[in-house]
Amino acid sequence: MQEVLDFLKKVGVYYLATVDNGQPRVRPFGTIHLFDGKLYFLTGRSKSVSRQLHANPRLELCAFSDGVWLRVEASAAVDDRREAKLSMLEAYPELKSSYSPDDGNMEIWYLRNAAATFSSFTEPPKTVRF
C-alpha cells in the first residue's frame, strides 16, 4: 500500500473512474491520504462522483509517471468519522477553504479490496493487494 501511496503522491493527479447508469465517468483527483491503515480520497457529497459511488462503490483509478502506469481496482467505502476528515484536511490544508468536517458536504472514502498493478513496457506487471 505504501508503494501505491508514494506513486500517487508523486504524480499529484490521478484519474478516478466510476459508473453512472452503465456509462463510465472519469475525472482527475488530487487527494490521496493514509489514515488508520487505509488509503483515502476526498470529494463533496454534492458532486456526481459521490452519487455514483453510493450507487456502485466499484471504481478504478489510473496514474502515469516516468514510463510506469498504475491501475487500481477497488471498492470504496465512506468514512464519516470527524477525526478521519480532520486528518485529510491536515494533509491538504489548501482544501480548508472549500471543506470542513462539519459542513455536511465533505465526504471521504477509503479503498478496500484493492488490487494495484504497476505496469510498463520494460518490466513485467507487479500487483499488490490491500
N, CA, C and O atoms as a MOPAC input file, in Angstrom:
PM7 MOZYME 1SCF
protein

 N      0.82900 1    -1.19800 1     0.00000 1
 C      0.00000 1     0.00000 1     0.00000 1
 C      0.87200 1     1.25900 1     0.00000 1
 O      0.52900 1     2.25700 1    -0.63500 1
 N      1.97700 1     1.20800 1     0.70000 1
 C      2.85900 1     2.37400 1     0.75800 1
 C      3.40100 1     2.72300 1    -0.62500 1
 O      3.53500 1     3.89900 1    -0.96300 1
 N      3.70800 1     1.70800 1    -1.41700 1
 C      4.21100 1     1.94500 1    -2.77200 1
 C      3.15300 1     2.65100 1    -3.63200 1
 O      3.48100 1     3.53200 1    -4.42600 1
 N      1.91000 1     2.26700 1    -3.47100 1
 C      0.80100 1     2.90600 1    -4.19500 1
 C      0.65300 1     4.34800 1    -3.73100 1
 O      0.53600 1     5.25500 1    -4.55500 1
 N      0.65800 1     4.56300 1    -2.43300 1
 C      0.55700 1     5.92200 1    -1.88300 1
 C      1.68300 1     6.80200 1    -2.40800 1
 O      1.43900 1     7.92000 1    -2.86200 1
 N      2.90500 1     6.30700 1    -2.34900 1
 C      4.05700 1     7.08900 1    -2.80100 1
 C      3.93600 1     7.44700 1    -4.27900 1
 O      4.23800 1     8.57500 1    -4.66800 1
 N      3.50200 1     6.50500 1    -5.10000 1
 C      3.35400 1     6.75300 1    -6.53100 1
 C      2.29700 1     7.82700 1    -6.78300 1
 O      2.52200 1     8.75100 1    -7.56500 1
 N      1.15000 1     7.70600 1    -6.12500 1
 C      0.06700 1     8.67500 1    -6.34100 1
 C      0.44000 1    10.05900 1    -5.81800 1
 O      0.06900 1    11.06500 1    -6.42200 1
 N      1.16200 1    10.12300 1    -4.71500 1
 C      1.63300 1    11.42200 1    -4.21500 1
 C      2.61000 1    12.04600 1    -5.20600 1
 O      2.57700 1    13.25300 1    -5.44700 1
 N      3.48500 1    11.21100 1    -5.78100 1
 C      4.48400 1    11.70400 1    -6.73100 1
 C      3.81500 1    12.28700 1    -7.98000 1
 O      4.20900 1    13.35500 1    -8.44900 1
 N      2.81600 1    11.60100 1    -8.51700 1
 C      2.18300 1    12.09400 1    -9.75100 1
 C      1.30600 1    13.31500 1    -9.47500 1
 O      1.13000 1    14.16200 1   -10.35100 1
 N      0.76700 1    13.40800 1    -8.28900 1
 C     -0.05700 1    14.56600 1    -7.92600 1
 C     -1.49500 1    14.47200 1    -8.40000 1
 O     -2.41500 1    14.73300 1    -7.62600 1
 N     -1.70500 1    14.10600 1    -9.64600 1
 C     -3.06100 1    13.95900 1   -10.19000 1
 C     -3.20300 1    12.55400 1   -10.75400 1
 O     -2.36000 1    12.08900 1   -11.52100 1
 N     -4.27400 1    11.89100 1   -10.36500 1
 C     -4.61900 1    10.58400 1   -10.91600 1
 C     -6.04700 1    10.68600 1   -11.42900 1
 O     -6.73600 1    11.67700 1   -11.18600 1
 N     -6.48400 1     9.65600 1   -12.13900 1
 C     -7.81000 1     9.68300 1   -12.74900 1
 C     -8.65200 1     8.57500 1   -12.14600 1
 O     -8.26700 1     7.40600 1   -12.15300 1
 N     -9.81200 1     8.96200 1   -11.62200 1
 C    -10.70400 1     8.04800 1   -10.94300 1
 C    -11.91700 1     7.80600 1   -11.82100 1
 O    -12.54500 1     8.74800 1   -12.30500 1
 N    -12.24700 1     6.52900 1   -12.02600 1
 C    -13.37600 1     6.14300 1   -12.87400 1
 C    -14.47200 1     5.50500 1   -12.02900 1
 O    -14.22000 1     4.68200 1   -11.14900 1
 N    -15.69600 1     5.91700 1   -12.33300 1
 C    -16.89000 1     5.33800 1   -11.72200 1
 C    -17.83700 1     4.95400 1   -12.84800 1
 O    -17.53200 1     5.13500 1   -14.02600 1
 N    -18.99600 1     4.41800 1   -12.46200 1
 C    -20.03500 1     4.07000 1   -13.43500 1
 C    -21.28300 1     4.87200 1   -13.10000 1
 O    -21.67000 1     4.99600 1   -11.93800 1
 N    -21.90400 1     5.41200 1   -14.13800 1
 C    -23.12500 1     6.19800 1   -13.98800 1
 C    -24.17700 1     5.63100 1   -14.94200 1
 O    -24.18300 1     5.95300 1   -16.13000 1
 N    -25.07000 1     4.78000 1   -14.41200 1
 C    -26.08900 1     4.12100 1   -15.24000 1
 C    -25.46900 1     3.42300 1   -16.44200 1
 O    -25.97500 1     3.54000 1   -17.55800 1
 N    -24.38100 1     2.70000 1   -16.22400 1
 C    -23.72000 1     1.95700 1   -17.27800 1
 C    -22.70600 1     2.74800 1   -18.08000 1
 O    -21.97500 1     2.17200 1   -18.88600 1
 N    -22.64600 1     4.05600 1   -17.87700 1
 C    -21.70800 1     4.92100 1   -18.60100 1
 C    -20.47200 1     5.17500 1   -17.74000 1
 O    -20.60400 1     5.65200 1   -16.61300 1
 N    -19.27100 1     4.86700 1   -18.24300 1
 C    -18.06100 1     5.19000 1   -17.47100 1
 C    -17.91100 1     6.70400 1   -17.32000 1
 O    -18.21800 1     7.46500 1   -18.23700 1
 N    -17.44300 1     7.11900 1   -16.16600 1
 C    -17.15400 1     8.53200 1   -15.88800 1
 C    -15.75800 1     8.60400 1   -15.28400 1
 O    -15.45600 1     7.89300 1   -14.32600 1
 N    -14.91800 1     9.45100 1   -15.83800 1
 C    -13.53400 1     9.58800 1   -15.37900 1
 C    -13.27200 1    11.05100 1   -15.08000 1
 O    -13.67700 1    11.93500 1   -15.83500 1
 N    -12.58600 1    11.29900 1   -13.96100 1
 C    -12.24300 1    12.67100 1   -13.60800 1
 C    -10.93100 1    12.69400 1   -12.85000 1
 O    -10.55000 1    11.70300 1   -12.22800 1
 N    -10.23000 1    13.83800 1   -12.90100 1
 C     -8.96200 1    13.95000 1   -12.17400 1
 C     -9.20800 1    14.13800 1   -10.67500 1
 O    -10.15800 1    14.79900 1   -10.25600 1
 N     -8.32500 1    13.53900 1    -9.89400 1
 C     -8.34000 1    13.68300 1    -8.43800 1
 C     -6.93400 1    14.02100 1    -7.97500 1
 O     -5.95800 1    13.68400 1    -8.64700 1
 N     -6.82700 1    14.67000 1    -6.85400 1
 C     -5.51800 1    15.02800 1    -6.33200 1
 C     -5.31200 1    14.67400 1    -4.87900 1
 O     -4.21400 1    14.86400 1    -4.35600 1
 N     -6.33300 1    14.16400 1    -4.20600 1
 C     -6.16100 1    13.79700 1    -2.80100 1
 C     -5.95500 1    12.29400 1    -2.68300 1
 O     -6.68800 1    11.49700 1    -3.26900 1
 N     -4.95300 1    11.93500 1    -1.92000 1
 C     -4.72600 1    10.53900 1    -1.52600 1
 C     -4.02200 1    10.60700 1    -0.17600 1
 O     -3.01200 1    11.29500 1    -0.02600 1
 N     -4.55700 1     9.89400 1     0.79300 1
 C     -4.07000 1    10.07000 1     2.16300 1
 C     -4.14200 1     8.74700 1     2.90800 1
 O     -5.12100 1     8.00900 1     2.79400 1
 N     -3.10100 1     8.45800 1     3.66700 1
 C     -3.08100 1     7.27200 1     4.51100 1
 C     -3.57300 1     7.65600 1     5.89900 1
 O     -3.00900 1     8.53400 1     6.55300 1
 N     -4.63200 1     6.98700 1     6.33500 1
 C     -5.17100 1     7.21300 1     7.67500 1
 C     -5.69700 1     5.88000 1     8.18500 1
 O     -6.38600 1     5.16100 1     7.46200 1
 N     -5.37900 1     5.56000 1     9.40500 1
 C     -5.91000 1     4.36500 1    10.05500 1
 C     -5.65100 1     3.10400 1     9.21500 1
 O     -6.46500 1     2.18000 1     9.20000 1
 N     -4.50200 1     3.08100 1     8.51600 1
 C     -4.12900 1     1.90600 1     7.74400 1
 C     -4.85500 1     1.73700 1     6.42200 1
 O     -4.82800 1     0.65600 1     5.83200 1
 N     -5.51300 1     2.80900 1     5.94500 1
 C     -6.26300 1     2.73700 1     4.68700 1
 C     -5.92700 1     3.94700 1     3.82200 1
 O     -5.52800 1     4.99300 1     4.33500 1
 N     -6.09000 1     3.80000 1     2.50600 1
 C     -5.91600 1     4.91200 1     1.58100 1
 C     -7.24600 1     5.60900 1     1.35400 1
 O     -8.25200 1     4.97400 1     1.03700 1
 N     -7.23500 1     6.93900 1     1.52400 1
 C     -8.44100 1     7.75500 1     1.44500 1
 C     -8.34200 1     8.78200 1     0.31800 1
 O     -7.25000 1     9.20600 1    -0.06000 1
 N     -9.49500 1     9.16900 1    -0.20600 1
 C     -9.60100 1    10.32500 1    -1.09100 1
 C    -10.81100 1    11.13000 1    -0.65600 1
 O    -11.66300 1    10.63800 1     0.08200 1
 N    -10.88100 1    12.36400 1    -1.11500 1
 C    -11.91900 1    13.29500 1    -0.68000 1
 C    -12.72800 1    13.78500 1    -1.86700 1
 O    -12.19400 1    14.02400 1    -2.95000 1
 N    -14.02000 1    13.92800 1    -1.64300 1
 C    -14.89600 1    14.59300 1    -2.60500 1
 C    -16.01200 1    15.27800 1    -1.82400 1
 O    -16.05300 1    15.21100 1    -0.59500 1
 N    -16.89600 1    15.92300 1    -2.53200 1
 C    -18.04400 1    16.56300 1    -1.90500 1
 C    -19.30200 1    15.74900 1    -2.14800 1
 O    -19.48200 1    15.17400 1    -3.22200 1
 N    -20.16600 1    15.70200 1    -1.15400 1
 C    -21.44400 1    14.98100 1    -1.30500 1
 C    -22.28500 1    15.54600 1    -2.44400 1
 O    -23.09700 1    14.83800 1    -3.04000 1
 N    -22.08500 1    16.81500 1    -2.73800 1
 C    -22.88400 1    17.46000 1    -3.77300 1
 C    -22.42400 1    17.09200 1    -5.18500 1
 O    -23.10000 1    17.43600 1    -6.15400 1
 N    -21.30100 1    16.40900 1    -5.32100 1
 C    -20.75000 1    16.08600 1    -6.63200 1
 C    -21.30000 1    14.76400 1    -7.17400 1
 O    -21.69800 1    13.88000 1    -6.41600 1
 N    -21.31100 1    14.65500 1    -8.49000 1
 C    -21.83800 1    13.44400 1    -9.12600 1
 C    -21.00400 1    12.21000 1    -8.77300 1
 O    -21.55000 1    11.10900 1    -8.70500 1
 N    -19.70300 1    12.36600 1    -8.54900 1
 C    -18.88700 1    11.21300 1    -8.18500 1
 C    -19.38900 1    10.58000 1    -6.89000 1
 O    -19.35800 1     9.35700 1    -6.75200 1
 N    -19.84600 1    11.38300 1    -5.95100 1
 C    -20.40100 1    10.86100 1    -4.70000 1
 C    -21.66300 1    10.05300 1    -4.97300 1
 O    -21.81600 1     8.94000 1    -4.47000 1
 N    -22.55000 1    10.61000 1    -5.75800 1
 C    -23.79200 1     9.90300 1    -6.09700 1
 C    -23.48200 1     8.58100 1    -6.78800 1
 O    -24.10200 1     7.56000 1    -6.49200 1
 N    -22.52200 1     8.60300 1    -7.70600 1
 C    -22.15800 1     7.39200 1    -8.44400 1
 C    -21.55800 1     6.33200 1    -7.52800 1
 O    -21.88000 1     5.15100 1    -7.65600 1
 N    -20.69300 1     6.73900 1    -6.60700 1
 C    -20.08400 1     5.77500 1    -5.69100 1
 C    -21.09200 1     5.21000 1    -4.69200 1
 O    -20.98900 1     4.04900 1    -4.29700 1
 N    -22.06100 1     6.02000 1    -4.28400 1
 C    -23.10000 1     5.49200 1    -3.40100 1
 C    -23.94300 1     4.44500 1    -4.12500 1
 O    -24.37600 1     3.46800 1    -3.51500 1
 N    -24.17700 1     4.64600 1    -5.41800 1
 C    -24.96700 1     3.69400 1    -6.20200 1
 C    -24.16100 1     2.44200 1    -6.54700 1
 O    -24.71100 1     1.34100 1    -6.59900 1
 N    -22.86000 1     2.61000 1    -6.78200 1
 C    -21.99200 1     1.49600 1    -7.15200 1
 C    -20.58800 1     1.82400 1    -6.66000 1
 O    -19.89700 1     2.62800 1    -7.28700 1
 N    -20.15000 1     1.22700 1    -5.56300 1
 C    -18.86500 1     1.60200 1    -4.95900 1
 C    -17.63000 1     1.07500 1    -5.68500 1
 O    -16.50800 1     1.35000 1    -5.25800 1
 N    -17.80900 1     0.32400 1    -6.77200 1
 C    -16.65400 1    -0.15300 1    -7.53700 1
 C    -16.03200 1     1.00800 1    -8.31000 1
 O    -16.73800 1     1.82000 1    -8.90700 1
 N    -14.70700 1     1.07300 1    -8.28900 1
 C    -14.00900 1     2.14100 1    -9.00100 1
 C    -12.68900 1     1.62600 1    -9.54100 1
 O    -12.21300 1     0.55700 1    -9.15800 1
 N    -12.11900 1     2.39400 1   -10.42000 1
 C    -10.74600 1     2.19600 1   -10.84700 1
 C    -10.07700 1     3.54900 1   -10.85600 1
 O    -10.70900 1     4.57300 1   -11.11500 1
 N     -8.80100 1     3.54000 1   -10.57200 1
 C     -8.02800 1     4.75900 1   -10.74500 1
 C     -6.77100 1     4.41900 1   -11.51600 1
 O     -6.29500 1     3.28400 1   -11.50800 1
 N     -6.24700 1     5.43900 1   -12.18500 1
 C     -5.09300 1     5.24000 1   -13.05400 1
 C     -4.19100 1     6.46400 1   -12.96900 1
 O     -4.66300 1     7.59600 1   -12.87100 1
 N     -2.88600 1     6.21500 1   -13.00800 1
 C     -1.89800 1     7.29600 1   -12.99700 1
 C     -0.68200 1     6.85200 1   -13.79300 1
 O     -0.44200 1     5.65700 1   -13.96300 1
 N      0.08600 1     7.82800 1   -14.28300 1
 C      1.25900 1     7.53900 1   -15.10400 1
 C      2.40200 1     8.46100 1   -14.70900 1
 O      2.21000 1     9.65900 1   -14.49800 1
 N      3.60400 1     7.87900 1   -14.61200 1
 C      4.80300 1     8.67300 1   -14.33600 1
 C      6.03800 1     7.90000 1   -14.75500 1
 O      6.16100 1     6.70800 1   -14.47100 1
 N      6.95100 1     8.58100 1   -15.43100 1
 C      8.26000 1     8.02100 1   -15.76500 1
 C      8.18200 1     6.64800 1   -16.43200 1
 O      8.96000 1     5.75200 1   -16.10400 1
 N      7.25600 1     6.48600 1   -17.35600 1
 C      7.14800 1     5.23400 1   -18.09800 1
 C      6.43200 1     4.11700 1   -17.37300 1
 O      6.37500 1     2.99200 1   -17.87000 1
 N      5.88200 1     4.40900 1   -16.20400 1
 C      5.15600 1     3.40700 1   -15.41100 1
 C      3.73500 1     3.89600 1   -15.20700 1
 O      3.50500 1     5.06200 1   -14.88500 1
 N      2.78600 1     2.99400 1   -15.39600 1
 C      1.40600 1     3.35300 1   -15.08400 1
 C      0.87500 1     2.43300 1   -14.00000 1
 O      1.27300 1     1.27400 1   -13.88400 1
 N     -0.01800 1     2.97400 1   -13.22700 1
 C     -0.63900 1     2.29300 1   -12.10000 1
 C     -2.13300 1     2.24000 1   -12.33600 1
 O     -2.76800 1     3.25300 1   -12.63000 1
 N     -2.68300 1     1.05500 1   -12.20600 1
 C     -4.14100 1     0.87800 1   -12.21300 1
 C     -4.53800 1     0.25000 1   -10.88700 1
 O     -3.93000 1    -0.72100 1   -10.43800 1
 N     -5.55700 1     0.81300 1   -10.27200 1
 C     -6.06800 1     0.26700 1    -9.01700 1
 C     -7.54300 1    -0.05200 1    -9.19900 1
 O     -8.34000 1     0.81900 1    -9.54700 1
 N     -7.89300 1    -1.29700 1    -8.96300 1
 C     -9.29200 1    -1.72500 1    -8.92000 1
 C     -9.65100 1    -1.86400 1    -7.44800 1
 O     -8.90600 1    -2.47700 1    -6.68400 1
 N    -10.78800 1    -1.29900 1    -7.04100 1
 C    -11.15500 1    -1.35600 1    -5.62800 1
 C    -12.63800 1    -1.07700 1    -5.45700 1
 O    -13.33800 1    -0.70500 1    -6.39900 1
 N    -13.08700 1    -1.26400 1    -4.24600 1
 C    -14.37900 1    -0.76800 1    -3.80100 1
 C    -14.09500 1     0.39400 1    -2.86100 1
 O    -13.06500 1     0.42400 1    -2.18600 1
 N    -15.00500 1     1.33600 1    -2.82500 1
 C    -14.84600 1     2.49100 1    -1.94300 1
 C    -15.88500 1     2.43100 1    -0.83400 1
 O    -17.00600 1     1.96700 1    -1.03900 1
 N    -15.50300 1     2.89700 1     0.31700 1
 C    -16.41700 1     2.97500 1     1.45500 1
 C    -16.26000 1     4.34100 1     2.10500 1
 O    -15.14800 1     4.85200 1     2.23700 1
 N    -17.37400 1     4.92400 1     2.50600 1
 C    -17.37800 1     6.23300 1     3.16400 1
 C    -16.93600 1     6.07300 1     4.61700 1
 O    -17.28600 1     5.10000 1     5.28600 1
 N    -16.16900 1     7.03700 1     5.08200 1
 C    -15.80500 1     7.11800 1     6.49300 1
 C    -16.28000 1     8.48100 1     6.98900 1
 O    -15.71200 1     9.51000 1     6.62300 1
 N    -17.30600 1     8.48700 1     7.81000 1
 C    -17.88400 1     9.73900 1     8.30100 1
 C    -17.25600 1    10.22900 1     9.60800 1
 O    -17.71000 1    11.22100 1    10.17900 1
 N    -16.21900 1     9.54200 1    10.08100 1
 C    -15.61500 1     9.95900 1    11.34900 1
 C    -14.96000 1    11.33300 1    11.21200 1
 O    -14.25000 1    11.60600 1    10.24500 1
 N    -15.20800 1    12.16700 1    12.17600 1
 C    -14.65200 1    13.51600 1    12.18000 1
 C    -13.12400 1    13.49200 1    12.18000 1
 O    -12.49100 1    14.29200 1    11.49100 1
 N    -12.53200 1    12.57700 1    12.95000 1
 C    -11.07100 1    12.52300 1    13.00900 1
 C    -10.45400 1    12.13700 1    11.65900 1
 O     -9.35200 1    12.58200 1    11.33800 1
 N    -11.13800 1    11.33200 1    10.88200 1
 C    -10.64900 1    10.98700 1     9.54600 1
 C    -10.70000 1    12.21800 1     8.63800 1
 O     -9.77200 1    12.46300 1     7.86700 1
 N    -11.77000 1    12.97900 1     8.73100 1
 C    -11.89500 1    14.20600 1     7.93000 1
 C    -10.83400 1    15.22900 1     8.33100 1
 O    -10.22500 1    15.86400 1     7.47000 1
 N    -10.61300 1    15.38800 1     9.63500 1
 C     -9.59600 1    16.32800 1    10.10300 1
 C     -8.20400 1    15.91600 1     9.62300 1
 O     -7.39600 1    16.76700 1     9.25100 1
 N     -7.93000 1    14.62400 1     9.63300 1
 C     -6.63700 1    14.14400 1     9.16800 1
 C     -6.44500 1    14.46500 1     7.68900 1
 O     -5.35700 1    14.87100 1     7.28100 1
 N     -7.48300 1    14.28900 1     6.88900 1
 C     -7.40600 1    14.61700 1     5.46500 1
 C     -7.12800 1    16.10500 1     5.27100 1
 O     -6.29900 1    16.47900 1     4.44100 1
 N     -7.81100 1    16.94700 1     6.02700 1
 C     -7.60800 1    18.38800 1     5.88000 1
 C     -6.22900 1    18.83100 1     6.36200 1
 O     -5.67300 1    19.79900 1     5.84300 1
 N     -5.68600 1    18.14300 1     7.33100 1
 C     -4.31800 1    18.45300 1     7.76100 1
 C     -3.32100 1    18.08100 1     6.66200 1
 O     -2.31300 1    18.76300 1     6.47700 1
 N     -3.60300 1    17.00500 1     5.94100 1
 C     -2.72900 1    16.58800 1     4.84200 1
 C     -2.86300 1    17.50800 1     3.63100 1
 O     -1.91600 1    17.67200 1     2.86300 1
 N     -4.05200 1    18.11100 1     3.46300 1
 C     -4.32600 1    19.00200 1     2.33000 1
 C     -4.91500 1    20.31400 1     2.85000 1
 O     -6.09500 1    20.58800 1     2.63000 1
 N     -4.10400 1    21.13100 1     3.53900 1
 C     -4.63500 1    22.35000 1     4.16600 1
 C     -5.23600 1    23.33700 1     3.17400 1
 O     -6.07100 1    24.15700 1     3.55700 1
 N     -4.83000 1    23.27900 1     1.90900 1
 C     -5.40500 1    24.17700 1     0.90400 1
 C     -6.89700 1    23.91600 1     0.68400 1
 O     -7.59100 1    24.76200 1     0.12100 1
 N     -7.39800 1    22.75700 1     1.12000 1
 C     -8.81800 1    22.43900 1     0.96200 1
 C     -9.68200 1    22.96000 1     2.11200 1
 O    -10.90800 1    22.85800 1     2.06600 1
 N     -9.04500 1    23.51400 1     3.14000 1
 C     -9.80700 1    24.02800 1     4.28000 1
 C    -10.71900 1    25.18100 1     3.90000 1
 O    -11.70700 1    25.43800 1     4.58900 1
 N    -10.40900 1    25.87700 1     2.82200 1
 C    -11.28700 1    26.96500 1     2.37900 1
 C    -12.52000 1    26.43800 1     1.64900 1
 O    -13.49300 1    27.17100 1     1.47100 1
 N    -12.48700 1    25.17800 1     1.22700 1
 C    -13.61100 1    24.58500 1     0.49400 1
 C    -14.38900 1    23.56500 1     1.31200 1
 O    -15.57700 1    23.35100 1     1.07100 1
 N    -13.72700 1    22.93100 1     2.28100 1
 C    -14.35700 1    21.85400 1     3.04700 1
 C    -14.12100 1    22.04300 1     4.53300 1
 O    -13.13400 1    22.63800 1     4.96500 1
 N    -15.05900 1    21.51600 1     5.29200 1
 C    -14.95500 1    21.47400 1     6.74500 1
 C    -15.54400 1    20.14300 1     7.20300 1
 O    -16.49000 1    19.65500 1     6.58500 1
 N    -15.01400 1    19.54300 1     8.26400 1
 C    -15.55100 1    18.26000 1     8.71000 1
 C    -17.01600 1    18.33000 1     9.13100 1
 O    -17.68900 1    17.30300 1     9.22100 1
 N    -17.50300 1    19.52700 1     9.38600 1
 C    -18.87800 1    19.68700 1     9.86900 1
 C    -19.79400 1    20.37100 1     8.85100 1
 O    -20.89900 1    20.78600 1     9.20000 1
 N    -19.34700 1    20.49400 1     7.59700 1
 C    -20.14500 1    21.25000 1     6.62100 1
 C    -21.26800 1    20.44100 1     5.96100 1
 O    -22.08500 1    20.99900 1     5.22800 1
 N    -21.31100 1    19.13500 1     6.21900 1
 C    -22.34600 1    18.30500 1     5.60500 1
 C    -22.04800 1    17.94800 1     4.15500 1
 O    -22.78300 1    17.16900 1     3.54800 1
 N    -20.98900 1    18.50400 1     3.59700 1
 C    -20.63100 1    18.22500 1     2.21300 1
 C    -19.35300 1    17.38700 1     2.11100 1
 O    -19.24900 1    16.53200 1     1.23200 1
 N    -18.39000 1    17.62100 1     2.99100 1
 C    -17.11600 1    16.88900 1     2.92200 1
 C    -17.36900 1    15.39900 1     3.10800 1
 O    -18.01200 1    14.96600 1     4.06400 1
 N    -16.84800 1    14.64100 1     2.17100 1
 C    -17.03500 1    13.19600 1     2.21100 1
 C    -15.70600 1    12.53300 1     1.87000 1
 O    -15.11300 1    12.80600 1     0.82600 1
 N    -15.24900 1    11.66500 1     2.75600 1
 C    -14.01900 1    10.94900 1     2.45700 1
 C    -14.32300 1     9.45700 1     2.33800 1
 O    -15.13800 1     8.89000 1     3.06600 1
 N    -13.63200 1     8.86500 1     1.39400 1
 C    -13.80400 1     7.46100 1     1.04100 1
 C    -12.46300 1     6.75800 1     1.19900 1
 O    -11.41200 1     7.36700 1     1.00300 1
 N    -12.49900 1     5.48700 1     1.54900 1
 C    -11.26600 1     4.70600 1     1.56000 1
 C    -11.40800 1     3.52700 1     0.60400 1
 O    -12.50900 1     3.06700 1     0.29700 1
 N    -10.25900 1     3.06100 1     0.14900 1
 C    -10.21400 1     1.93500 1    -0.77600 1
 C    -10.20200 1     0.63400 1     0.01000 1
 O     -9.50600 1     0.51700 1     1.01900 1
 N    -10.96800 1    -0.33500 1    -0.45100 1
 C    -10.94600 1    -1.66400 1     0.16500 1
 C    -10.93100 1    -2.71600 1    -0.94200 1
 O    -11.35400 1    -2.46400 1    -2.07100 1
 N    -10.43800 1    -3.88700 1    -0.59200 1
 C    -10.31100 1    -4.98100 1    -1.56100 1
 C     -9.62100 1    -4.50600 1    -2.83500 1
 O    -10.07200 1    -4.79000 1    -3.94400 1
 N     -8.52300 1    -3.78100 1    -2.65900 1
 C     -7.83000 1    -3.15700 1    -3.78100 1
 C     -6.78900 1    -4.09300 1    -4.39400 1
 O     -6.09300 1    -4.83000 1    -3.69400 1
 N     -6.70900 1    -4.03900 1    -5.71400 1
 C     -5.64500 1    -4.68400 1    -6.47500 1
 C     -4.98200 1    -3.58800 1    -7.29200 1
 O     -5.59600 1    -3.01900 1    -8.19400 1
 N     -3.73400 1    -3.29500 1    -6.97700 1
 C     -2.99300 1    -2.22000 1    -7.64300 1
 C     -1.91100 1    -2.85300 1    -8.50800 1
 O     -1.06800 1    -3.60000 1    -8.01200 1
 N     -1.93800 1    -2.55100 1    -9.80200 1
 C     -0.98500 1    -3.12900 1   -10.73000 1
 C     -0.11700 1    -2.03300 1   -11.33600 1
 O     -0.60800 1    -1.07900 1   -11.94000 1
 N      1.19700 1    -2.20500 1   -11.15300 1
 C      2.18500 1    -1.32600 1   -11.77000 1
 C      2.61400 1    -1.99000 1   -13.07600 1
 O      2.97500 1    -3.16700 1   -13.08400 1
 N      2.57500 1    -1.24000 1   -14.18000 1
 C      2.92700 1    -1.78100 1   -15.49100 1
 C      3.87300 1    -0.83700 1   -16.21800 1
 O      3.90900 1     0.36600 1   -15.95700 1
 N      4.64200 1    -1.41900 1   -17.14200 1
 C      5.48400 1    -0.63100 1   -18.03200 1
 C      5.77800 1    -1.48100 1   -19.25500 1
 O      5.42500 1    -2.65900 1   -19.30200 1
 N      6.42600 1    -0.87900 1   -20.24200 1
 C      6.79600 1    -1.63600 1   -21.43200 1
 C      8.08700 1    -2.41600 1   -21.23700 1
 O      8.45600 1    -3.23000 1   -22.08400 1
 N      8.77700 1    -2.17300 1   -20.12100 1
 C     10.08800 1    -2.78900 1   -19.92800 1
 C     10.14500 1    -3.81500 1   -18.80200 1
 O     11.11900 1    -4.56100 1   -18.70300 1
 N      9.12700 1    -3.86500 1   -17.95700 1
 C      9.12000 1    -4.78500 1   -16.82100 1
 C      7.80300 1    -5.56700 1   -16.80700 1
 O      6.79000 1    -5.07900 1   -17.30700 1
 N      7.81000 1    -6.76100 1   -16.24400 1
 C      6.53500 1    -7.47500 1   -16.09300 1
 C      5.64100 1    -6.74300 1   -15.08600 1
 O      6.15500 1    -6.07800 1   -14.18600 1
 N      4.31900 1    -6.85300 1   -15.22000 1
 C      3.41800 1    -6.20400 1   -14.26800 1
 C      3.64300 1    -6.71100 1   -12.84000 1
 O      4.00100 1    -7.86700 1   -12.61600 1
 N      3.42500 1    -5.81700 1   -11.89700 1
 C      3.53700 1    -6.15900 1   -10.47700 1
 C      2.23800 1    -5.73800 1    -9.80400 1
 O      1.84000 1    -4.57600 1    -9.89100 1
 N      1.57300 1    -6.68100 1    -9.13200 1
 C      0.30200 1    -6.39800 1    -8.46800 1
 C      0.45300 1    -6.50900 1    -6.96100 1
 O      1.02800 1    -7.46900 1    -6.44800 1
 N     -0.07000 1    -5.51600 1    -6.26600 1
 C     -0.12700 1    -5.56700 1    -4.80700 1
 C     -1.59200 1    -5.45700 1    -4.38900 1
 O     -2.37900 1    -4.75000 1    -5.01900 1
 N     -1.93200 1    -6.14300 1    -3.35000 1
 C     -3.32400 1    -6.14500 1    -2.86200 1
 C     -3.36500 1    -5.61100 1    -1.44200 1
 O     -2.48600 1    -5.88900 1    -0.62600 1
 N     -4.39000 1    -4.85100 1    -1.17000 1
 C     -4.58400 1    -4.32400 1     0.18100 1
 C     -6.05300 1    -4.05900 1     0.44100 1
 O     -6.41700 1    -3.61100 1     1.52900 1

